[in-house]
XYZ file of C-alpha atoms in Angstrom:
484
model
C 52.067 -10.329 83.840
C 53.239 -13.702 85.226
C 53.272 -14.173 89.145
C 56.988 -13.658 88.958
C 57.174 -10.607 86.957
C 58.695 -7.802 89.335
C 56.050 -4.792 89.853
C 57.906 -1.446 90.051
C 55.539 1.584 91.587
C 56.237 5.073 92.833
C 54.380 7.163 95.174
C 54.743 11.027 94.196
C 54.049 12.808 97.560
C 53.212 16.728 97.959
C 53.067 17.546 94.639
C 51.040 20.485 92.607
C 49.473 18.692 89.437
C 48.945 20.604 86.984
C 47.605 17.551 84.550
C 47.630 19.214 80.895
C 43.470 19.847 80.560
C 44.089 23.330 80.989
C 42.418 23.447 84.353
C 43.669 24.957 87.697
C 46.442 23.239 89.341
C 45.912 21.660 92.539
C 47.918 19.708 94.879
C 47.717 16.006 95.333
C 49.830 12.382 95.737
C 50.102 10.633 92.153
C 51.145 6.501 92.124
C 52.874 4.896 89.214
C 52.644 1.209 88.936
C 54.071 -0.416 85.483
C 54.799 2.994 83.556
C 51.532 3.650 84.056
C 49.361 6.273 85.869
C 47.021 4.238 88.766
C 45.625 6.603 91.282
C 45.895 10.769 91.725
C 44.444 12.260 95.340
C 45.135 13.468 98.935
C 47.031 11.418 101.214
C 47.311 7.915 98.955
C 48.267 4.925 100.464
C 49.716 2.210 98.851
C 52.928 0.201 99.234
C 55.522 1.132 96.920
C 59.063 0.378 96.002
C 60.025 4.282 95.574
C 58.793 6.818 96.501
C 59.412 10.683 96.030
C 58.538 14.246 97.772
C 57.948 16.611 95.518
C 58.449 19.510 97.806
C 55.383 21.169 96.142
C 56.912 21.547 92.660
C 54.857 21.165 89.814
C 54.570 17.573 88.284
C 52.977 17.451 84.848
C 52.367 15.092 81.826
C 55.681 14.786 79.948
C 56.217 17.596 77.262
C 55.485 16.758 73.518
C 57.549 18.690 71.115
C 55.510 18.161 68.274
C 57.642 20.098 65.573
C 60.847 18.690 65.126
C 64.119 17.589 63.186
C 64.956 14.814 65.297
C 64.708 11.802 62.905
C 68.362 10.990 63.221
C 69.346 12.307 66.301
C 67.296 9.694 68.035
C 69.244 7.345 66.184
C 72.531 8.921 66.430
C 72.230 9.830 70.115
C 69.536 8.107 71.716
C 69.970 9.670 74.898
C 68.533 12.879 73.392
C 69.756 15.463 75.991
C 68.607 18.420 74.242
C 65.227 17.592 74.691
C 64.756 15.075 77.736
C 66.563 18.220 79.432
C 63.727 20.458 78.654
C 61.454 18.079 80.364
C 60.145 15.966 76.827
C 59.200 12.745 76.420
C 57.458 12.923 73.231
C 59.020 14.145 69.911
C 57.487 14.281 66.951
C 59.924 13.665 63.716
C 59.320 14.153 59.790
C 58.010 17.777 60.019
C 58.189 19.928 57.236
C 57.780 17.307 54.769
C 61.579 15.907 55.600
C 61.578 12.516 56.808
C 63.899 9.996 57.178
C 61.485 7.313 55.584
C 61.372 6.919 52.698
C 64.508 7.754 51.850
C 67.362 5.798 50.264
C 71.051 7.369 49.138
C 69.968 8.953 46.095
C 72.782 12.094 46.135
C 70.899 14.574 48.750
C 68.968 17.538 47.687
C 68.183 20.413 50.587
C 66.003 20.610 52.408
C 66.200 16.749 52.919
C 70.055 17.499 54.112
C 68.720 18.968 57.241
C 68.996 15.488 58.670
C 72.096 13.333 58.481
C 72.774 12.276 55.394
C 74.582 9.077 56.440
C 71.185 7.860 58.180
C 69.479 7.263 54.025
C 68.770 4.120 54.222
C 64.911 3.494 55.117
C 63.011 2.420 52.018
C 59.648 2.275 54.468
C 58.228 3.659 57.876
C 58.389 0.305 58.917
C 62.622 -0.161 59.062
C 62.531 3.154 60.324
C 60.653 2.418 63.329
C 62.524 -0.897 63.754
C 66.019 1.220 64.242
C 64.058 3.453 66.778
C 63.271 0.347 68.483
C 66.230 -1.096 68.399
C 67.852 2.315 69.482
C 65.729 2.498 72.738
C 65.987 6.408 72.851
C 65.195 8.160 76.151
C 62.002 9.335 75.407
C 59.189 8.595 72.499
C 59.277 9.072 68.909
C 55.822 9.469 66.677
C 56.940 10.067 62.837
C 55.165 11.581 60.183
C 55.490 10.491 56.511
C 57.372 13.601 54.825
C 56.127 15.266 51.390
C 59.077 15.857 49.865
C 60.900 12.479 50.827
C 58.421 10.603 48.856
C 58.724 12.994 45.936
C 62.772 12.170 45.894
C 62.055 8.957 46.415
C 59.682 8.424 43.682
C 60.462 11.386 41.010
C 62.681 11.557 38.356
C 62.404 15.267 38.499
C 61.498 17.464 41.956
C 60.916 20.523 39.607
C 57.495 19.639 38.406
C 54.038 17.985 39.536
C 53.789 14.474 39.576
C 52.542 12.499 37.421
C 49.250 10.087 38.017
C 51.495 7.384 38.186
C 53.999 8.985 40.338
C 51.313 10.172 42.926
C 49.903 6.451 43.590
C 53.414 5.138 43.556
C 53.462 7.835 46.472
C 50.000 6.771 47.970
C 51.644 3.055 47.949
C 54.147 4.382 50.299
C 51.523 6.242 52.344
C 49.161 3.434 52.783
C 52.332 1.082 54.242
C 53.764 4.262 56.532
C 50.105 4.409 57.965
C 49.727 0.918 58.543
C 53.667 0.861 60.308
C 52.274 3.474 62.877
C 52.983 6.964 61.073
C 50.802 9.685 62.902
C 50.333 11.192 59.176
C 52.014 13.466 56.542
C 53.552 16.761 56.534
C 54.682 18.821 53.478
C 56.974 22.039 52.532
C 55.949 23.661 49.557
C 58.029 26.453 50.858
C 61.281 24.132 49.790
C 62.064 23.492 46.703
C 61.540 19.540 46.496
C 57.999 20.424 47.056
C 57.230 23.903 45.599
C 56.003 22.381 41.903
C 53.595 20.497 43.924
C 49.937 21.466 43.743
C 46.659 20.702 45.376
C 46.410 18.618 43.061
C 49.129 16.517 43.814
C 48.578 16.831 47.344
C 45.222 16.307 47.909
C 45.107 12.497 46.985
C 47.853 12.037 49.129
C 47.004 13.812 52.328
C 43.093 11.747 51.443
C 44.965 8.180 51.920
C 46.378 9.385 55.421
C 42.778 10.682 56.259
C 41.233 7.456 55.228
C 43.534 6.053 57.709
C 42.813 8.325 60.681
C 45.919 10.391 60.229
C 46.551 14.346 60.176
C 48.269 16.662 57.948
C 51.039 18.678 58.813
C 52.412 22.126 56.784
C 55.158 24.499 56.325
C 53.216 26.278 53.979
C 54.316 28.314 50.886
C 55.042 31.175 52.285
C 54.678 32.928 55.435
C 55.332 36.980 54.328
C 53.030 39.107 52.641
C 51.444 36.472 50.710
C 50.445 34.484 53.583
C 46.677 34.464 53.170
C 46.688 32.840 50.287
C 49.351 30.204 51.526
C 46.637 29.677 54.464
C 44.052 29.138 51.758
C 45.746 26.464 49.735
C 46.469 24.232 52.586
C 43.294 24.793 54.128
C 41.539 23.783 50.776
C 43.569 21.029 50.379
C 43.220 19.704 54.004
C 39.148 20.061 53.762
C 38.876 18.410 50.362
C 41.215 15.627 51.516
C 38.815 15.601 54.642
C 41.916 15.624 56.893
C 43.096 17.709 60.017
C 45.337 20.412 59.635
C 48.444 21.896 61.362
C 50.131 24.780 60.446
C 53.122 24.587 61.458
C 55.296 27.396 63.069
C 52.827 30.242 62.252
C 54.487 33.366 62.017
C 54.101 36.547 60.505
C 57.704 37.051 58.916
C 59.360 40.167 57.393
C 58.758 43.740 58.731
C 55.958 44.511 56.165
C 54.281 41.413 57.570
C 54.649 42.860 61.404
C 50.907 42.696 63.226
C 49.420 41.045 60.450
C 48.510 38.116 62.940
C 45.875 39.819 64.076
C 44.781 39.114 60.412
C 45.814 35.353 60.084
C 44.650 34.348 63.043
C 41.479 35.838 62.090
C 40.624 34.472 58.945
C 42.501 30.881 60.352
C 39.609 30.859 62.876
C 36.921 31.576 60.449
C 38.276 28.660 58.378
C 37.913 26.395 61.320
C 34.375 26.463 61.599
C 34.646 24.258 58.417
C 37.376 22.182 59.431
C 40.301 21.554 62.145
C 43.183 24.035 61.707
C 45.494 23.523 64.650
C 48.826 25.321 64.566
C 52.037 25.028 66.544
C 54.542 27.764 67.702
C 57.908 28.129 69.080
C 59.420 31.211 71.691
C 61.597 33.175 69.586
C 60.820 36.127 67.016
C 63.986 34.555 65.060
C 63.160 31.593 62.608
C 66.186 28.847 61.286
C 66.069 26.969 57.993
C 69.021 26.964 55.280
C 70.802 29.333 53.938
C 68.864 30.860 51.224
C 69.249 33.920 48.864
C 65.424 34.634 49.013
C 65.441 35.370 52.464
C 68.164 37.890 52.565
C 66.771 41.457 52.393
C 69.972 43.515 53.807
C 67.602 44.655 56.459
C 66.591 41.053 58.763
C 69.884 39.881 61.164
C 70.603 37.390 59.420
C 73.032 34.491 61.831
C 75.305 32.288 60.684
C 74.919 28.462 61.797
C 76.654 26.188 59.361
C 78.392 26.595 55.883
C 80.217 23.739 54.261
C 82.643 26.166 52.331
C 83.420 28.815 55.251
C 82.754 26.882 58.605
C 84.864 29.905 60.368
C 82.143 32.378 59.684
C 79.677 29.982 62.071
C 77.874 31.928 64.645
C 78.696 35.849 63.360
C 76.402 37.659 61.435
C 75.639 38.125 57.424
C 76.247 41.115 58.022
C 79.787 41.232 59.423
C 80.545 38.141 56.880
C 79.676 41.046 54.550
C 81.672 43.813 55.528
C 84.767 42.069 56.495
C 84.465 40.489 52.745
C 83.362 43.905 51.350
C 80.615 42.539 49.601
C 76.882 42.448 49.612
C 75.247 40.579 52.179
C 73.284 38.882 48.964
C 76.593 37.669 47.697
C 78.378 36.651 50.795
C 75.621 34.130 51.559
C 76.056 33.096 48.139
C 79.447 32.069 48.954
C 78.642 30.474 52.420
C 75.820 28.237 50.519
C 75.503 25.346 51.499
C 74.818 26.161 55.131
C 72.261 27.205 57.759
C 71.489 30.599 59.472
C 68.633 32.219 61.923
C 66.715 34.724 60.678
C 65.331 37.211 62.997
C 62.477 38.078 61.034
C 58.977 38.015 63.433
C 57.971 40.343 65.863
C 57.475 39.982 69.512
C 53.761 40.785 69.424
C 53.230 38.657 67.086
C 54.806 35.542 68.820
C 52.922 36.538 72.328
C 49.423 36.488 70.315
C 50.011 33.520 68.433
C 51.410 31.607 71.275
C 48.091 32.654 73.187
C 45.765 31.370 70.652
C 43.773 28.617 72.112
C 44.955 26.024 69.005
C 48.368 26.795 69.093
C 50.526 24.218 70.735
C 54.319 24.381 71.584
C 57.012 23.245 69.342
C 60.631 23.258 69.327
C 61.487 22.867 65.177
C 65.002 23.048 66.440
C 67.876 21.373 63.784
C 70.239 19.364 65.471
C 73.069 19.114 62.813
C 73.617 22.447 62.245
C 76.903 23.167 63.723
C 75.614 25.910 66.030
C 72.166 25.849 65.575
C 69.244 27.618 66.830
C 68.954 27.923 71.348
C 65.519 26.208 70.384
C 66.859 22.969 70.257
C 67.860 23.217 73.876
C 65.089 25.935 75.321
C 61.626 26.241 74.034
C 59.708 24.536 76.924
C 61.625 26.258 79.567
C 61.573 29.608 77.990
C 58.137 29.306 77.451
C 57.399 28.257 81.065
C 60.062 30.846 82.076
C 59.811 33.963 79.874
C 55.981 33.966 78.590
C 54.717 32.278 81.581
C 56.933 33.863 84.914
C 57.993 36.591 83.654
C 55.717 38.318 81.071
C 52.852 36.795 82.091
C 51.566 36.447 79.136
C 50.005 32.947 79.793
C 49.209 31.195 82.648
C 51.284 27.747 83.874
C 47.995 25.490 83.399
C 47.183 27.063 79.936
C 51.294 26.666 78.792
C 51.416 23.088 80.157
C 48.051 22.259 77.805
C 49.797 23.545 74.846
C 53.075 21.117 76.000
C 50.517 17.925 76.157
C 46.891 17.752 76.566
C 46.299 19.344 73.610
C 48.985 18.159 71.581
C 48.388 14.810 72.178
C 44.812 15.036 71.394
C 45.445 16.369 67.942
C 48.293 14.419 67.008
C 46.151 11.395 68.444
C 48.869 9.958 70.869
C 46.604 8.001 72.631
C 47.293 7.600 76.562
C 49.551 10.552 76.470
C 49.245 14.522 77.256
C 47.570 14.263 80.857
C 47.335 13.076 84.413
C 44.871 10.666 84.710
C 44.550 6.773 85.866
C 45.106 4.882 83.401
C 47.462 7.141 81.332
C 51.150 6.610 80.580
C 53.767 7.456 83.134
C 55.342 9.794 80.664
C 55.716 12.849 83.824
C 57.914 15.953 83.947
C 58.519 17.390 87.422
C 59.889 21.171 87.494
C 60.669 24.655 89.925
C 58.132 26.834 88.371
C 59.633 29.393 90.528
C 63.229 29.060 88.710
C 62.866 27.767 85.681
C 64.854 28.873 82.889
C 65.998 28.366 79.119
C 69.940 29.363 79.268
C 70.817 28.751 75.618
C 70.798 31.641 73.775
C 72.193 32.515 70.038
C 75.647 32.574 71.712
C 75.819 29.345 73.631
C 72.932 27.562 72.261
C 73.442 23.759 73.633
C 73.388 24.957 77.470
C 71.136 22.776 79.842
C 67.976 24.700 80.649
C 67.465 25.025 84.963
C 64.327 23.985 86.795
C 63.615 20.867 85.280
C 64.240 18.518 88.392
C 62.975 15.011 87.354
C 61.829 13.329 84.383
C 60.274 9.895 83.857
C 59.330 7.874 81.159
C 57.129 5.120 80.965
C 57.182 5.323 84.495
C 61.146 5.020 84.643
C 63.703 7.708 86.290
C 65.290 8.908 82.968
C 66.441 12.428 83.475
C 67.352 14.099 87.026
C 68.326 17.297 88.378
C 71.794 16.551 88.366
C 71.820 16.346 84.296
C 72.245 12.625 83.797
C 70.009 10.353 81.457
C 69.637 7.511 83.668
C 67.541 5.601 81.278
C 66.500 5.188 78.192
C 62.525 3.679 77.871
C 61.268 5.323 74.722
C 59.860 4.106 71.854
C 58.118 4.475 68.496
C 54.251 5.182 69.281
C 51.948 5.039 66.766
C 48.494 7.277 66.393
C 45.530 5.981 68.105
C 42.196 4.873 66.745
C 39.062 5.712 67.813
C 37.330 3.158 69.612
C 33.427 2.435 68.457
């Protein structure tokens, strides 16, 4: 900093940290100098060009959503309301094996067309994070390197394995996302871009993102009654890649699968005495992903969120599209393909007791093009904080604020991130934890949540209690490396 250079600092008075370790909240003053964190403790003094009462409300490490669909809605809308409103500062993008790099305009295949097809145009990790840059979104953006982009971008065919020399023209692409800053790789065998894939095909893959420090990320194969051996196959391929795993949005879907995460939970912690298994979670028992004919059993509510063909029957049910058509619900969602839909298909006890376990860390996996997609998009920190935490009790504010950031920035390896400490970035979230409140639901799913009252980022004033982004300091963060 030269002599000139402006300082900017802010004194947080009469505030209750609760500073994402997990540990009992406690009340304190907290100063910001430069975006970043410089002193926490009773009765600071220091001068200061702002300074704010807290009123006793809780201030916290910024949320990080570390499941989502955001890869072009940072670019697209760079103020990001949905989730700056929740209190986030941290997104994580490419989930599911669906990134936006790299990926060129070869014609779209689903699931890649969850994210705007328009935005196919990053042949490496590197351009992309030059657009975030260059975008200046409200709040932070780590990517991972998706499974079934590289497999578009590299295969003639999606419908088989790849070949040896399709898999190091895939490792090529790897090694440069790693070296542009990519967190690591996530995959969807679930999909159908990935589902020829085998361990096989994985396994030297997710090994050039370990060799690089990086973690791997999975919407495994299935998540009904075979689910065991879905766990097993990513686990094996994860250990024998000598990478850390996430499983991302465990669930126990389809009535015969009710209670069974007792089981998976189970067996995922007896697998972790081998290796890392983390997993992440969002607050709903109803799951979104395309509109598919596998997934429609005449029995699960089934909601409408998009459909190219009928865009009328948005937001009612399968099952009224159905009657009204006089058809089966099977072939009225064969004629609303291509589209989107919820699919209330988990239990409630089996939400509460994965949300509880101590890996499990909070994620939205909301889609943001669907035309009225999931309330998730707009309300999984708040409802967490609101519903599981105020209301049901079901976890206490310092354990749901660890799964929001300290512990999802420790195993996505976000560096300076995830809790209150000096020398950590000013990335804070200040909220009511007697009124917060997710208020999207599966009618109105895009309404504001209440309670958050303040956001910052990088030390900056970006969201207030009023609604407004005020500023937009995010950027693309890479992983961090260990230091010897």
């Amino acid at each position: 900093m030269t002599a000139s250079a402006k300082t900017e600092s802010t004194m947080f008075r009469n505030a209750w940290i609760v500073d994402g370790s997990g540990e009992p909240g406690f009340k304190a003053d907290l100063l910001l100098r430069d975006g970043t964190i410089i002193a926490v403790g009773e009765k600071l003094e220091a001068r200061v060009e702002h300074e704010r009462d807290c009123g006793g409300k809780v201030l916290c490490p910024g949320f990080i959503d570390v499941h989502t669909h955001d890869d072009a809605l940072v670019l697209t809308n760079p103020e990001m309301l949905p989730k700056i409103s929740q209190g986030v500062t941290t997104v994580v993008v490419g989930n599911c094996g669906i990134s936006l790099a790299p990926l060129t305009s070869k014609a779209p295949v689903a699931p890649l067309t969850l994210l705007c097809e328009s935005m196919y145009q990053f042949r490496s990790m590197a351009d992309y994070k030059a657009a975030i840059d260059k975008a200046r979104p409200s709040l932070n953006v780590a990517a991972l390197i998706g499974h079934s982009a590289l497999r578009h971008e590299v295969l003639a065919d999606w419908r088989r394995p790849a070949t040896e020399d399709e898999r190091e023209q895939m490792q090529s692409l790897i090694r440069e996302a790693m070296q542009a800053g990519a967190i690591g790789m996530s995959s969807g065998t679930f999909y159908q871009t990935a589902y020829a894939a085998d361990i096989l095909e994985l396994i030297p893959l997710v090994r050039e993102v370990a060799s690089a420090g990086g973690i791997y990320v999975t919407h495994m194969r299935t998540e009904m009654e075979e689910i065991l051996a879905a766990i097993d196959e990513v686990a094996l391929t994860a250990r024998h890649a000598g990478a850390p795993l996430v499983i991302s949005h465990h669930k126990c879907a389809g009535r015969l699968n009710w209670g069974r995460s007792r089981e998976t939970l189970a067996y995922i912690d007896q697998l972790h005495q081998q290796q890392s298994i983390h997993l992440d979670v969002y607050p709903y028992v109803a799951g979104s992903t395309m509109l598919r004919l596998d997934m429609i059993d005449e029995e699960t509510k089934v909601l409408i969120t998009s459909s190219e063909p009928h865009p009328e029957m948005v937001g009612k049910s399968l099952a009224s599209v159905a009657a009204a058509w006089q058809i089966s619900q099977r072939e009225a969602a064969q004629r609303l393909i291509p589209g989107g839909a919820c699919y209330f298909q988990m239990h409630e006890d089996d939400v509460v007791r994965i949300m509880q376990h101590p890996r499990a860390m909070i994620g939205s996996d909301g889609i943001p093009h669907d035309t009225k997609p999931h309330p998730r998009l707009w309300g999984t920190f708040p409802r967490a904080l609101g519903e599981y935490v105020r209301h049901r009790r079901a976890l206490s504010l310092e354990v749901a604020v660890h799964k929001m950031t300290g512990l999802s920035a420790n195993t996505f390896k976000l560096g300076n991130r995830g809790l209150i400490r000096p020398g950590m970035a000013g990335d804070l979230t200040i909220f009511d934890p007697d009124s917060i409140e997710d208020l999207a639901d599966f009618q109105e799913p895009t309404r504001v949540s209440k309670g958050i009252e303040a956001v910052y980022v990088a030390g900056e004033l970006t969201y207030d209690l009023h609604g407004r982004v005020l500023n937009r300091c995010g950027r693309f963060i890479a992983r961090s490396m260990p230091t010897n």
